[in-house]
Amino acid sequence: MSTRSLSGRAVAALLGLLVGGAVGFLLTGTVGAFFTFVLDRTLDVDGTGALLAAFVAVPVVTAVCGAAVAVRRAGRGPRHSTN
């Protein structure tokens, strides 16, 4: 394994972590907005620990999944077109 491929994988992991985390925050924000505007019910994370845990865990889990997918795709190498 060369230094160049390690560096490429590290960059891919960081980018995947950031994009996955952003997707997680977008997902939790969308769920909160849906409950507030469509169902007319405000989610209270202070009232239940499980809801707070879910709102913290979703961005973390999606960030880790994003990093894993990015590292896996970076390890495949470039795709070649067969035109």
Tab-separated table of N, CA, C and O in Angstrom:
chain	number	residue	atom	x	y	z
A	1	MET	N	0.847	-1.169	0.000
A	1	MET	CA	0.000	0.000	0.000
A	1	MET	C	0.894	1.233	0.000
A	1	MET	O	1.750	1.381	0.841
A	2	SER	N	0.704	2.082	-0.935
A	2	SER	CA	1.555	3.261	-1.049
A	2	SER	C	1.023	4.409	-0.205
A	2	SER	O	-0.123	4.410	0.236
A	3	THR	N	1.876	5.394	0.002
A	3	THR	CA	1.481	6.577	0.766
A	3	THR	C	0.399	7.345	0.034
A	3	THR	O	-0.505	7.898	0.638
A	4	ARG	N	0.497	7.344	-1.277
A	4	ARG	CA	-0.498	8.068	-2.066
A	4	ARG	C	-1.899	7.476	-1.886
A	4	ARG	O	-2.877	8.203	-1.755
A	5	SER	N	-1.998	6.145	-1.874
A	5	SER	CA	-3.323	5.532	-1.710
A	5	SER	C	-3.840	5.723	-0.286
A	5	SER	O	-5.033	5.879	-0.072
A	6	LEU	N	-2.944	5.726	0.707
A	6	LEU	CA	-3.367	6.002	2.077
A	6	LEU	C	-3.872	7.422	2.205
A	6	LEU	O	-4.875	7.685	2.855
A	7	SER	N	-3.167	8.352	1.567
A	7	SER	CA	-3.586	9.747	1.609
A	7	SER	C	-4.934	9.924	0.917
A	7	SER	O	-5.794	10.647	1.409
A	8	GLY	N	-5.121	9.275	-0.206
A	8	GLY	CA	-6.390	9.350	-0.920
A	8	GLY	C	-7.532	8.766	-0.110
A	8	GLY	O	-8.638	9.302	-0.095
A	9	ARG	N	-7.255	7.674	0.582
A	9	ARG	CA	-8.291	7.062	1.417
A	9	ARG	C	-8.626	7.940	2.621
A	9	ARG	O	-9.768	8.009	3.043
A	10	ALA	N	-7.617	8.590	3.184
A	10	ALA	CA	-7.865	9.475	4.330
A	10	ALA	C	-8.717	10.667	3.914
A	10	ALA	O	-9.632	11.062	4.634
A	11	VAL	N	-8.416	11.228	2.758
A	11	VAL	CA	-9.213	12.348	2.254
A	11	VAL	C	-10.637	11.888	1.963
A	11	VAL	O	-11.598	12.577	2.293
A	12	ALA	N	-10.767	10.712	1.368
A	12	ALA	CA	-12.101	10.171	1.082
A	12	ALA	C	-12.872	9.924	2.365
A	12	ALA	O	-14.070	10.203	2.452
A	13	ALA	N	-12.186	9.401	3.392
A	13	ALA	CA	-12.858	9.147	4.675
A	13	ALA	C	-13.326	10.444	5.311
A	13	ALA	O	-14.447	10.522	5.827
A	14	LEU	N	-12.501	11.469	5.267
A	14	LEU	CA	-12.887	12.761	5.846
A	14	LEU	C	-14.059	13.370	5.083
A	14	LEU	O	-15.014	13.854	5.690
A	15	LEU	N	-13.997	13.316	3.774
A	15	LEU	CA	-15.086	13.855	2.966
A	15	LEU	C	-16.371	13.059	3.192
A	15	LEU	O	-17.456	13.644	3.339
A	16	GLY	N	-16.264	11.746	3.261
A	16	GLY	CA	-17.438	10.914	3.528
A	16	GLY	C	-18.019	11.167	4.899
A	16	GLY	O	-19.232	11.170	5.086
A	17	LEU	N	-17.143	11.411	5.880
A	17	LEU	CA	-17.593	11.721	7.229
A	17	LEU	C	-18.374	13.030	7.255
A	17	LEU	O	-19.447	13.117	7.863
A	18	LEU	N	-17.865	14.027	6.568
A	18	LEU	CA	-18.541	15.329	6.535
A	18	LEU	C	-19.871	15.257	5.792
A	18	LEU	O	-20.885	15.782	6.250
A	19	VAL	N	-19.870	14.608	4.644
A	19	VAL	CA	-21.104	14.508	3.857
A	19	VAL	C	-22.136	13.651	4.591
A	19	VAL	O	-23.317	14.002	4.649
A	20	GLY	N	-21.703	12.541	5.174
A	20	GLY	CA	-22.623	11.687	5.923
A	20	GLY	C	-23.213	12.402	7.126
A	20	GLY	O	-24.399	12.276	7.423
A	21	GLY	N	-22.390	13.163	7.836
A	21	GLY	CA	-22.894	13.936	8.970
A	21	GLY	C	-23.887	14.988	8.542
A	21	GLY	O	-24.912	15.214	9.201
A	22	ALA	N	-23.595	15.637	7.422
A	22	ALA	CA	-24.525	16.649	6.904
A	22	ALA	C	-25.858	16.014	6.510
A	22	ALA	O	-26.924	16.588	6.770
A	23	VAL	N	-25.799	14.847	5.911
A	23	VAL	CA	-27.031	14.139	5.551
A	23	VAL	C	-27.820	13.776	6.809
A	23	VAL	O	-29.049	13.896	6.844
A	24	GLY	N	-27.123	13.370	7.864
A	24	GLY	CA	-27.792	13.038	9.117
A	24	GLY	C	-28.476	14.243	9.744
A	24	GLY	O	-29.604	14.146	10.232
A	25	PHE	N	-27.788	15.394	9.737
A	25	PHE	CA	-28.405	16.605	10.273
A	25	PHE	C	-29.596	17.035	9.423
A	25	PHE	O	-30.618	17.478	9.949
A	26	LEU	N	-29.471	16.893	8.113
A	26	LEU	CA	-30.591	17.218	7.229
A	26	LEU	C	-31.773	16.291	7.494
A	26	LEU	O	-32.929	16.738	7.529
A	27	LEU	N	-31.492	15.028	7.732
A	27	LEU	CA	-32.551	14.061	8.012
A	27	LEU	C	-33.266	14.382	9.321
A	27	LEU	O	-34.506	14.383	9.377
A	28	THR	N	-32.508	14.669	10.373
A	28	THR	CA	-33.151	14.995	11.653
A	28	THR	C	-33.911	16.319	11.567
A	28	THR	O	-34.989	16.455	12.155
A	29	GLY	N	-33.378	17.270	10.830
A	29	GLY	CA	-34.089	18.535	10.644
A	29	GLY	C	-35.379	18.360	9.857
A	29	GLY	O	-36.401	18.989	10.165
A	30	THR	N	-35.336	17.495	8.865
A	30	THR	CA	-36.530	17.218	8.069
A	30	THR	C	-37.603	16.535	8.909
A	30	THR	O	-38.787	16.880	8.822
A	31	VAL	N	-37.199	15.590	9.736
A	31	VAL	CA	-38.157	14.912	10.621
A	31	VAL	C	-38.761	15.916	11.608
A	31	VAL	O	-39.975	15.918	11.842
A	32	GLY	N	-37.928	16.777	12.178
A	32	GLY	CA	-38.436	17.792	13.100
A	32	GLY	C	-39.396	18.752	12.429
A	32	GLY	O	-40.439	19.100	12.996
A	33	ALA	N	-39.059	19.183	11.222
A	33	ALA	CA	-39.948	20.090	10.485
A	33	ALA	C	-41.257	19.404	10.108
A	33	ALA	O	-42.328	20.013	10.165
A	34	PHE	N	-41.184	18.127	9.734
A	34	PHE	CA	-42.391	17.385	9.398
A	34	PHE	C	-43.339	17.302	10.594
A	34	PHE	O	-44.540	17.551	10.463
A	35	PHE	N	-42.786	16.958	11.743
A	35	PHE	CA	-43.633	16.869	12.933
A	35	PHE	C	-44.207	18.228	13.316
A	35	PHE	O	-45.348	18.322	13.751
A	36	THR	N	-43.407	19.289	13.147
A	36	THR	CA	-43.870	20.616	13.549
A	36	THR	C	-44.931	21.166	12.605
A	36	THR	O	-45.987	21.623	13.036
A	37	PHE	N	-44.663	21.123	11.305
A	37	PHE	CA	-45.549	21.791	10.354
A	37	PHE	C	-46.676	20.910	9.831
A	37	PHE	O	-47.778	21.393	9.593
A	38	VAL	N	-46.440	19.635	9.655
A	38	VAL	CA	-47.462	18.762	9.092
A	38	VAL	C	-48.340	18.167	10.191
A	38	VAL	O	-49.567	18.190	10.099
A	39	LEU	N	-47.719	17.651	11.229
A	39	LEU	CA	-48.482	17.001	12.289
A	39	LEU	C	-48.848	17.947	13.425
A	39	LEU	O	-49.567	17.553	14.342
A	40	ASP	N	-48.328	19.168	13.380
A	40	ASP	CA	-48.598	20.202	14.383
A	40	ASP	C	-48.251	19.717	15.794
A	40	ASP	O	-48.994	19.918	16.746
A	41	ARG	N	-47.103	19.057	15.889
A	41	ARG	CA	-46.632	18.558	17.182
A	41	ARG	C	-45.139	18.837	17.270
A	41	ARG	O	-44.354	18.378	16.444
A	42	THR	N	-44.739	19.583	18.261
A	42	THR	CA	-43.330	19.913	18.429
A	42	THR	C	-42.628	18.786	19.172
A	42	THR	O	-43.101	18.323	20.208
A	43	LEU	N	-41.504	18.355	18.630
A	43	LEU	CA	-40.731	17.309	19.289
A	43	LEU	C	-39.929	17.927	20.430
A	43	LEU	O	-39.164	18.865	20.232
A	44	ASP	N	-40.087	17.392	21.619
A	44	ASP	CA	-39.405	17.915	22.801
A	44	ASP	C	-38.314	16.933	23.206
A	44	ASP	O	-38.588	15.882	23.786
A	45	VAL	N	-37.065	17.262	22.881
A	45	VAL	CA	-35.965	16.357	23.201
A	45	VAL	C	-35.598	16.423	24.679
A	45	VAL	O	-34.909	15.544	25.183
A	46	ASP	N	-36.033	17.461	25.393
A	46	ASP	CA	-35.775	17.535	26.831
A	46	ASP	C	-36.652	16.569	27.612
A	46	ASP	O	-36.277	16.120	28.691
A	47	GLY	N	-37.804	16.238	27.062
A	47	GLY	CA	-38.756	15.396	27.776
A	47	GLY	C	-38.388	13.922	27.779
A	47	GLY	O	-38.622	13.220	28.747
A	48	THR	N	-37.822	13.429	26.692
A	48	THR	CA	-37.495	12.005	26.604
A	48	THR	C	-36.042	11.830	26.207
A	48	THR	O	-35.543	12.472	25.272
A	49	GLY	N	-35.376	10.939	26.901
A	49	GLY	CA	-33.981	10.657	26.589
A	49	GLY	C	-33.815	9.897	25.287
A	49	GLY	O	-32.809	10.043	24.584
A	50	ALA	N	-34.807	9.071	24.953
A	50	ALA	CA	-34.713	8.270	23.728
A	50	ALA	C	-34.745	9.163	22.489
A	50	ALA	O	-34.014	8.926	21.524
A	51	LEU	N	-35.559	10.188	22.504
A	51	LEU	CA	-35.639	11.099	21.367
A	51	LEU	C	-34.339	11.900	21.222
A	51	LEU	O	-33.841	12.083	20.113
A	52	LEU	N	-33.782	12.336	22.326
A	52	LEU	CA	-32.503	13.041	22.290
A	52	LEU	C	-31.404	12.126	21.774
A	52	LEU	O	-30.585	12.534	20.943
A	53	ALA	N	-31.399	10.883	22.229
A	53	ALA	CA	-30.404	9.920	21.761
A	53	ALA	C	-30.534	9.675	20.259
A	53	ALA	O	-29.528	9.560	19.550
A	54	ALA	N	-31.767	9.617	19.774
A	54	ALA	CA	-31.978	9.412	18.336
A	54	ALA	C	-31.480	10.613	17.538
A	54	ALA	O	-30.842	10.449	16.489
A	55	PHE	N	-31.732	11.817	18.033
A	55	PHE	CA	-31.303	13.014	17.313
A	55	PHE	C	-29.788	13.196	17.355
A	55	PHE	O	-29.229	13.901	16.527
A	56	VAL	N	-29.122	12.580	18.312
A	56	VAL	CA	-27.655	12.610	18.352
A	56	VAL	C	-27.083	11.456	17.538
A	56	VAL	O	-26.092	11.609	16.819
A	57	ALA	N	-27.709	10.286	17.628
A	57	ALA	CA	-27.178	9.087	16.995
A	57	ALA	C	-27.317	9.096	15.473
A	57	ALA	O	-26.431	8.583	14.781
A	58	VAL	N	-28.379	9.662	14.951
A	58	VAL	CA	-28.598	9.621	13.498
A	58	VAL	C	-27.468	10.322	12.735
A	58	VAL	O	-26.908	9.726	11.802
A	59	PRO	N	-27.057	11.537	13.083
A	59	PRO	CA	-25.925	12.144	12.358
A	59	PRO	C	-24.615	11.383	12.540
A	59	PRO	O	-23.820	11.285	11.601
A	60	VAL	N	-24.406	10.814	13.717
A	60	VAL	CA	-23.165	10.065	13.953
A	60	VAL	C	-23.144	8.796	13.104
A	60	VAL	O	-22.131	8.481	12.457
A	61	VAL	N	-24.245	8.078	13.076
A	61	VAL	CA	-24.315	6.836	12.301
A	61	VAL	C	-24.195	7.118	10.802
A	61	VAL	O	-23.473	6.418	10.081
A	62	THR	N	-24.871	8.142	10.318
A	62	THR	CA	-24.764	8.457	8.894
A	62	THR	C	-23.370	8.963	8.535
A	62	THR	O	-22.886	8.704	7.431
A	63	ALA	N	-22.689	9.645	9.454
A	63	ALA	CA	-21.320	10.089	9.203
A	63	ALA	C	-20.378	8.896	9.084
A	63	ALA	O	-19.539	8.839	8.181
A	64	VAL	N	-20.513	7.925	9.978
A	64	VAL	CA	-19.665	6.734	9.919
A	64	VAL	C	-19.957	5.928	8.656
A	64	VAL	O	-19.036	5.445	7.987
A	65	CYS	N	-21.230	5.801	8.304
A	65	CYS	CA	-21.587	5.093	7.062
A	65	CYS	C	-21.039	5.823	5.840
A	65	CYS	O	-20.544	5.186	4.897
A	66	GLY	N	-21.113	7.145	5.840
A	66	GLY	CA	-20.567	7.917	4.731
A	66	GLY	C	-19.067	7.734	4.591
A	66	GLY	O	-18.541	7.606	3.484
A	67	ALA	N	-18.360	7.695	5.704
A	67	ALA	CA	-16.909	7.484	5.663
A	67	ALA	C	-16.582	6.083	5.153
A	67	ALA	O	-15.663	5.909	4.345
A	68	ALA	N	-17.333	5.092	5.598
A	68	ALA	CA	-17.086	3.719	5.152
A	68	ALA	C	-17.327	3.562	3.653
A	68	ALA	O	-16.533	2.931	2.946
A	69	VAL	N	-18.392	4.148	3.173
A	69	VAL	CA	-18.692	4.072	1.735
A	69	VAL	C	-17.622	4.802	0.928
A	69	VAL	O	-17.159	4.309	-0.109
A	70	ALA	N	-17.190	5.951	1.401
A	70	ALA	CA	-16.180	6.723	0.675
A	70	ALA	C	-14.846	5.996	0.621
A	70	ALA	O	-14.179	5.976	-0.423
A	71	VAL	N	-14.433	5.377	1.723
A	71	VAL	CA	-13.169	4.631	1.735
A	71	VAL	C	-13.260	3.426	0.815
A	71	VAL	O	-12.318	3.116	0.084
A	72	ARG	N	-14.390	2.770	0.823
A	72	ARG	CA	-14.555	1.606	-0.053
A	72	ARG	C	-14.503	2.009	-1.527
A	72	ARG	O	-13.868	1.352	-2.339
A	73	ARG	N	-15.160	3.116	-1.856
A	73	ARG	CA	-15.136	3.584	-3.247
A	73	ARG	C	-13.757	4.086	-3.647
A	73	ARG	O	-13.342	3.943	-4.787
A	74	ALA	N	-13.032	4.676	-2.700
A	74	ALA	CA	-11.687	5.166	-2.998
A	74	ALA	C	-10.722	4.002	-3.232
A	74	ALA	O	-9.773	4.127	-4.003
A	75	GLY	N	-10.965	2.877	-2.588
A	75	GLY	CA	-10.103	1.722	-2.752
A	75	GLY	C	-10.284	0.995	-4.063
A	75	GLY	O	-9.433	0.214	-4.475
A	76	ARG	N	-11.368	1.234	-4.758
A	76	ARG	CA	-11.637	0.556	-6.030
A	76	ARG	C	-10.775	1.064	-7.177
A	76	ARG	O	-10.536	0.362	-8.120
A	77	GLY	N	-10.381	2.307	-7.097
A	77	GLY	CA	-9.622	2.885	-8.192
A	77	GLY	C	-10.547	3.546	-9.189
A	77	GLY	O	-11.764	3.544	-9.044
A	78	PRO	N	-9.968	4.144	-10.214
A	78	PRO	CA	-10.796	4.870	-11.195
A	78	PRO	C	-11.609	3.919	-12.064
A	78	PRO	O	-11.185	2.816	-12.372
A	79	ARG	N	-12.783	4.395	-12.431
A	79	ARG	CA	-13.628	3.636	-13.360
A	79	ARG	C	-13.218	3.961	-14.781
A	79	ARG	O	-12.872	5.085	-15.105
A	80	HIS	N	-13.303	2.958	-15.619
A	80	HIS	CA	-12.961	3.174	-17.024
A	80	HIS	C	-14.209	3.076	-17.874
A	80	HIS	O	-15.027	2.189	-17.715
A	81	SER	N	-14.334	4.026	-18.751
A	81	SER	CA	-15.481	4.060	-19.634
A	81	SER	C	-15.264	3.104	-20.793
A	81	SER	O	-14.157	2.970	-21.331
A	82	THR	N	-16.325	2.415	-21.211
A	82	THR	CA	-16.220	1.482	-22.329
A	82	THR	C	-17.031	2.001	-23.513
A	82	THR	O	-17.914	1.326	-24.016
A	83	ASN	N	-16.743	3.207	-23.921
A	83	ASN	CA	-17.480	3.795	-25.056
A	83	ASN	C	-16.894	3.366	-26.354
A	83	ASN	O	-15.846	3.251	-26.686
